């Protein structure tokens, strides 16, 4: 199927397909607009990585570890743990902000501000 058919059938964004095309060009030396069912697992992985917050370079790095040996699995897990820790830090910062908002609201309702 072509890019347009793939986007319509699976509702895949242009950015995801662009990232896939770049990866495919670099690793398969293939530059075409024809996609097969065999491409879907990699496209799905790219979609998940986008949702997680990976940028183009992180996606490329993750996909480079696509072999199934212990060392490469460990590298993938390191990338995922790094992103997870970044997200947790962001969440904790938001929690601190929410606590400050709640405290200011409390002070306002008690007439202290």
Coordinates of N, CA and C in Angstrom, one line a residue:
X1 N 0.8 -1.2 0.0 CA 0.0 0.0 0.0 C 0.9 1.2 0.0
X2 N 0.4 2.3 -0.4 CA 1.1 3.6 -0.5 C 0.9 4.3 0.8
X3 N 1.7 5.4 1.0 CA 1.7 6.2 2.2 C 0.3 6.7 2.6
X4 N -0.4 7.2 1.6 CA -1.8 7.8 1.8 C -2.7 6.7 2.3
X5 N -2.7 5.5 1.6 CA -3.5 4.4 2.0 C -3.2 4.0 3.5
X6 N -1.9 3.9 3.8 CA -1.5 3.5 5.1 C -2.0 4.5 6.2
X7 N -1.9 5.8 5.9 CA -2.3 6.8 6.8 C -3.8 6.7 7.0
X8 N -4.6 6.5 6.0 CA -6.0 6.4 6.1 C -6.5 5.1 6.9
X9 N -5.9 4.0 6.5 CA -6.3 2.7 7.0 C -5.9 2.6 8.5
X10 N -4.7 3.1 8.9 CA -4.3 2.9 10.3 C -4.2 4.2 11.1
X11 N -4.6 5.3 10.4 CA -4.6 6.6 11.1 C -3.2 6.9 11.7
X12 N -2.2 6.9 10.8 CA -0.8 7.1 11.2 C -0.4 8.5 10.7
X13 N 0.2 9.3 11.6 CA 0.6 10.6 11.3 C 1.7 10.7 10.3
X14 N 1.8 11.8 9.6 CA 2.9 12.0 8.7 C 4.3 12.0 9.4
X15 N 4.4 12.5 10.6 CA 5.6 12.5 11.3 C 6.1 11.0 11.6
X16 N 5.2 10.2 11.9 CA 5.5 8.8 12.2 C 6.1 8.1 10.9
X17 N 5.4 8.4 9.8 CA 5.8 7.8 8.6 C 7.1 8.4 8.1
X18 N 7.3 9.7 8.3 CA 8.6 10.3 8.0 C 9.7 9.7 8.8
X19 N 9.5 9.4 10.1 CA 10.5 8.8 10.9 C 10.8 7.4 10.4
X20 N 9.8 6.7 10.1 CA 9.9 5.3 9.5 C 10.7 5.3 8.2
X21 N 10.4 6.2 7.4 CA 11.0 6.3 6.1 C 12.5 6.6 6.3
X22 N 12.8 7.5 7.2 CA 14.3 7.8 7.5 C 15.0 6.6 8.0
X23 N 14.4 5.9 8.9 CA 15.0 4.7 9.5 C 15.1 3.7 8.4
X24 N 14.1 3.5 7.6 CA 14.2 2.5 6.5 C 15.3 2.8 5.5
X25 N 15.4 4.1 5.1 CA 16.4 4.5 4.2 C 17.8 4.2 4.8
X26 N 18.0 4.5 6.1 CA 19.3 4.3 6.7 C 19.7 2.8 7.0
X27 N 18.7 2.0 7.2 CA 19.0 0.6 7.5 C 18.6 -0.4 6.5
X28 N 17.8 0.0 5.6 CA 17.5 -1.0 4.5 C 17.9 -0.5 3.1
X29 N 18.4 0.8 3.1 CA 18.7 1.4 1.8 C 17.6 1.3 0.9
X30 N 16.4 1.5 1.4 CA 15.2 1.5 0.6 C 14.5 2.8 0.7
X31 N 14.2 3.4 -0.5 CA 13.5 4.6 -0.5 C 12.3 4.5 -1.5
X32 N 11.2 4.2 -1.0 CA 10.0 4.1 -1.8 C 8.8 4.4 -1.0
X33 N 7.7 4.5 -1.6 CA 6.5 4.9 -0.9 C 5.5 3.7 -0.8
X34 N 6.1 2.5 -0.8 CA 5.3 1.3 -0.7 C 5.6 0.6 0.6
X35 N 4.5 0.3 1.3 CA 4.6 -0.2 2.7 C 3.9 -1.6 2.7
X36 N 4.4 -2.5 3.5 CA 3.8 -3.8 3.6 C 3.4 -4.1 5.0
X37 N 2.7 -5.2 5.2 CA 2.3 -5.6 6.6 C 3.5 -5.8 7.5
X38 N 4.7 -6.2 6.9 CA 5.9 -6.4 7.7 C 6.4 -5.1 8.3
X39 N 6.0 -4.0 7.7 CA 6.5 -2.7 8.2 C 5.7 -2.2 9.5
X40 N 4.5 -2.8 9.6 CA 3.6 -2.3 10.7 C 4.2 -2.4 12.1
X41 N 4.9 -3.5 12.5 CA 5.4 -3.6 13.8 C 6.4 -2.5 14.1
X42 N 7.3 -2.1 13.2 CA 8.2 -1.0 13.4 C 7.5 0.3 13.4
X43 N 6.5 0.5 12.6 CA 5.7 1.7 12.6 C 4.9 1.8 13.9
X44 N 4.4 0.7 14.4 CA 3.8 0.7 15.7 C 4.7 1.1 16.9
X45 N 5.9 0.6 16.8 CA 6.9 0.9 17.8 C 7.3 2.4 17.8
X46 N 7.4 2.9 16.6 CA 7.7 4.4 16.4 C 6.6 5.2 17.0
X47 N 5.3 4.8 16.7 CA 4.2 5.4 17.3 C 4.2 5.4 18.8
X48 N 4.5 4.3 19.4 CA 4.6 4.2 20.9 C 5.7 5.1 21.4
X49 N 6.8 5.1 20.7 CA 7.9 6.0 21.2 C 7.6 7.5 21.1
X50 N 6.8 7.8 20.1 CA 6.3 9.2 19.9 C 5.4 9.6 21.1
X51 N 4.5 8.7 21.4 CA 3.6 8.9 22.5 C 4.4 9.1 23.9
X52 N 5.4 8.3 24.0 CA 6.2 8.3 25.2 C 6.9 9.7 25.3
X53 N 7.2 10.2 24.2 CA 7.9 11.5 24.2 C 9.3 11.5 23.6
X54 N 9.7 10.4 22.9 CA 10.9 10.2 22.3 C 11.0 11.2 21.1
X55 N 12.2 11.8 20.9 CA 12.4 12.7 19.7 C 12.9 11.8 18.6
X56 N 13.1 12.4 17.4 CA 13.6 11.7 16.2 C 14.9 11.0 16.5
X57 N 15.8 11.6 17.2 CA 17.1 11.0 17.4 C 17.0 9.8 18.4
X58 N 16.2 10.0 19.4 CA 16.0 8.9 20.4 C 15.3 7.7 19.7
X59 N 14.4 8.0 18.8 CA 13.7 6.9 18.1 C 14.7 6.1 17.3
X60 N 15.6 6.9 16.6 CA 16.6 6.3 15.7 C 17.5 5.4 16.6
X61 N 17.9 5.9 17.7 CA 18.8 5.2 18.6 C 18.1 3.9 19.1
X62 N 16.9 4.0 19.5 CA 16.1 2.8 20.0 C 16.0 1.8 18.9
X63 N 15.7 2.2 17.7 CA 15.5 1.3 16.6 C 16.8 0.6 16.2
X64 N 17.9 1.3 16.4 CA 19.2 0.7 16.1 C 19.5 -0.5 17.0
X65 N 18.8 -0.6 18.1 CA 19.0 -1.7 19.1 C 17.9 -2.8 18.8
X66 N 17.6 -3.0 17.6 CA 16.5 -3.9 17.2 C 16.8 -5.4 17.2
X67 N 18.0 -5.7 17.5 CA 18.4 -7.1 17.5 C 17.9 -7.7 18.9
X68 N 17.9 -9.0 19.0 CA 17.4 -9.6 20.2 C 18.5 -10.3 21.0
X69 N 19.6 -9.5 21.3 CA 20.6 -10.1 22.2 C 20.5 -9.3 23.5
X70 N 21.1 -9.9 24.6 CA 20.9 -9.3 25.9 C 21.5 -7.9 26.0
X71 N 22.6 -7.7 25.4 CA 23.3 -6.4 25.5 C 22.4 -5.3 24.8
X72 N 21.8 -5.6 23.7 CA 20.9 -4.6 23.0 C 19.6 -4.5 23.8
X73 N 19.1 -5.5 24.3 CA 17.9 -5.4 25.2 C 18.2 -4.5 26.3
X74 N 19.3 -4.6 26.9 CA 19.7 -3.8 28.1 C 19.8 -2.3 27.6
X75 N 20.3 -2.1 26.4 CA 20.4 -0.7 25.9 C 19.0 -0.1 25.7
X76 N 18.1 -0.9 25.2 CA 16.7 -0.4 25.0 C 16.1 -0.1 26.4
X77 N 16.3 -1.0 27.3 CA 15.7 -0.7 28.7 C 16.3 0.5 29.3
X78 N 17.6 0.8 29.1 CA 18.2 2.0 29.6 C 17.5 3.2 29.0
X79 N 17.3 3.2 27.7 CA 16.6 4.3 27.0 C 15.2 4.5 27.6
X80 N 14.5 3.4 27.8 CA 13.1 3.5 28.3 C 13.1 4.0 29.8
X81 N 14.1 3.5 30.6 CA 14.2 4.0 32.0 C 14.6 5.5 32.0
X82 N 15.4 5.9 31.2 CA 15.8 7.3 31.1 C 14.6 8.2 30.9
X83 N 13.8 7.8 29.9 CA 12.6 8.6 29.5 C 11.6 8.5 30.7
X84 N 11.5 7.4 31.3 CA 10.5 7.2 32.4 C 10.9 8.1 33.6
X85 N 12.2 8.2 33.9 CA 12.7 9.1 34.9 C 12.5 10.5 34.6
X86 N 12.7 10.9 33.3 CA 12.4 12.3 32.9 C 10.9 12.6 33.1
X87 N 10.1 11.7 32.8 CA 8.6 11.9 32.9 C 8.3 12.0 34.4
X88 N 8.8 11.2 35.3 CA 8.6 11.2 36.7 C 9.0 12.6 37.3
X89 N 10.2 13.0 36.8 CA 10.7 14.3 37.3 C 9.7 15.4 36.9
X90 N 9.2 15.4 35.7 CA 8.2 16.4 35.3 C 6.9 16.3 36.1
X91 N 6.5 15.1 36.4 CA 5.3 14.9 37.2 C 5.5 15.5 38.6
X92 N 6.6 15.2 39.2 CA 6.9 15.7 40.5 C 7.0 17.2 40.6
X93 N 7.5 17.8 39.5 CA 7.5 19.2 39.4 C 6.1 19.8 39.4
X94 N 5.2 19.1 38.6 CA 3.8 19.6 38.5 C 3.1 19.4 39.8
X95 N 3.4 18.3 40.5 CA 2.8 18.1 41.9 C 3.2 19.2 42.8
X96 N 4.4 19.7 42.8 CA 4.9 20.8 43.6 C 4.1 22.1 43.2
X97 N 3.9 22.3 42.0 CA 3.2 23.5 41.5 C 1.7 23.4 42.0
X98 N 1.1 22.2 41.9 CA -0.3 22.1 42.3 C -0.4 22.3 43.8
X99 N 0.6 21.8 44.6 CA 0.6 22.0 46.0 C 0.7 23.5 46.3
X100 N 1.5 24.2 45.6 CA 1.6 25.7 45.8 C 0.3 26.4 45.4
X101 N -0.4 26.0 44.4 CA -1.7 26.5 44.0 C -2.7 26.3 45.1
X102 N -2.7 25.0 45.6 CA -3.7 24.7 46.6 C -3.4 25.5 47.9
X103 N -2.2 25.8 48.2 CA -1.9 26.5 49.4 C -2.3 28.0 49.2
X104 N -2.1 28.5 48.0 CA -2.5 29.9 47.8 C -4.1 30.0 47.9
X105 N -4.8 29.0 47.3 CA -6.2 29.0 47.4 C -6.7 28.9 48.8
X106 N -6.0 28.1 49.7 CA -6.3 28.0 51.1 C -6.1 29.3 51.8
X107 N -5.0 30.0 51.5 CA -4.8 31.3 52.1 C -5.8 32.3 51.7
X108 N -6.2 32.3 50.4 CA -7.3 33.2 50.0 C -8.6 32.9 50.7
X109 N -9.0 31.7 50.8 CA -10.3 31.4 51.5 C -10.2 31.7 53.0
X110 N -9.1 31.7 53.6 CA -9.0 32.0 55.0 C -8.8 33.5 55.2
X111 N -8.7 34.2 54.1 CA -8.6 35.7 54.2 C -7.2 36.1 54.5
X112 N -6.2 35.3 54.4 CA -4.8 35.6 54.6 C -4.2 36.4 53.5
X113 N -4.8 36.3 52.3 CA -4.2 37.0 51.1 C -5.2 38.0 50.5

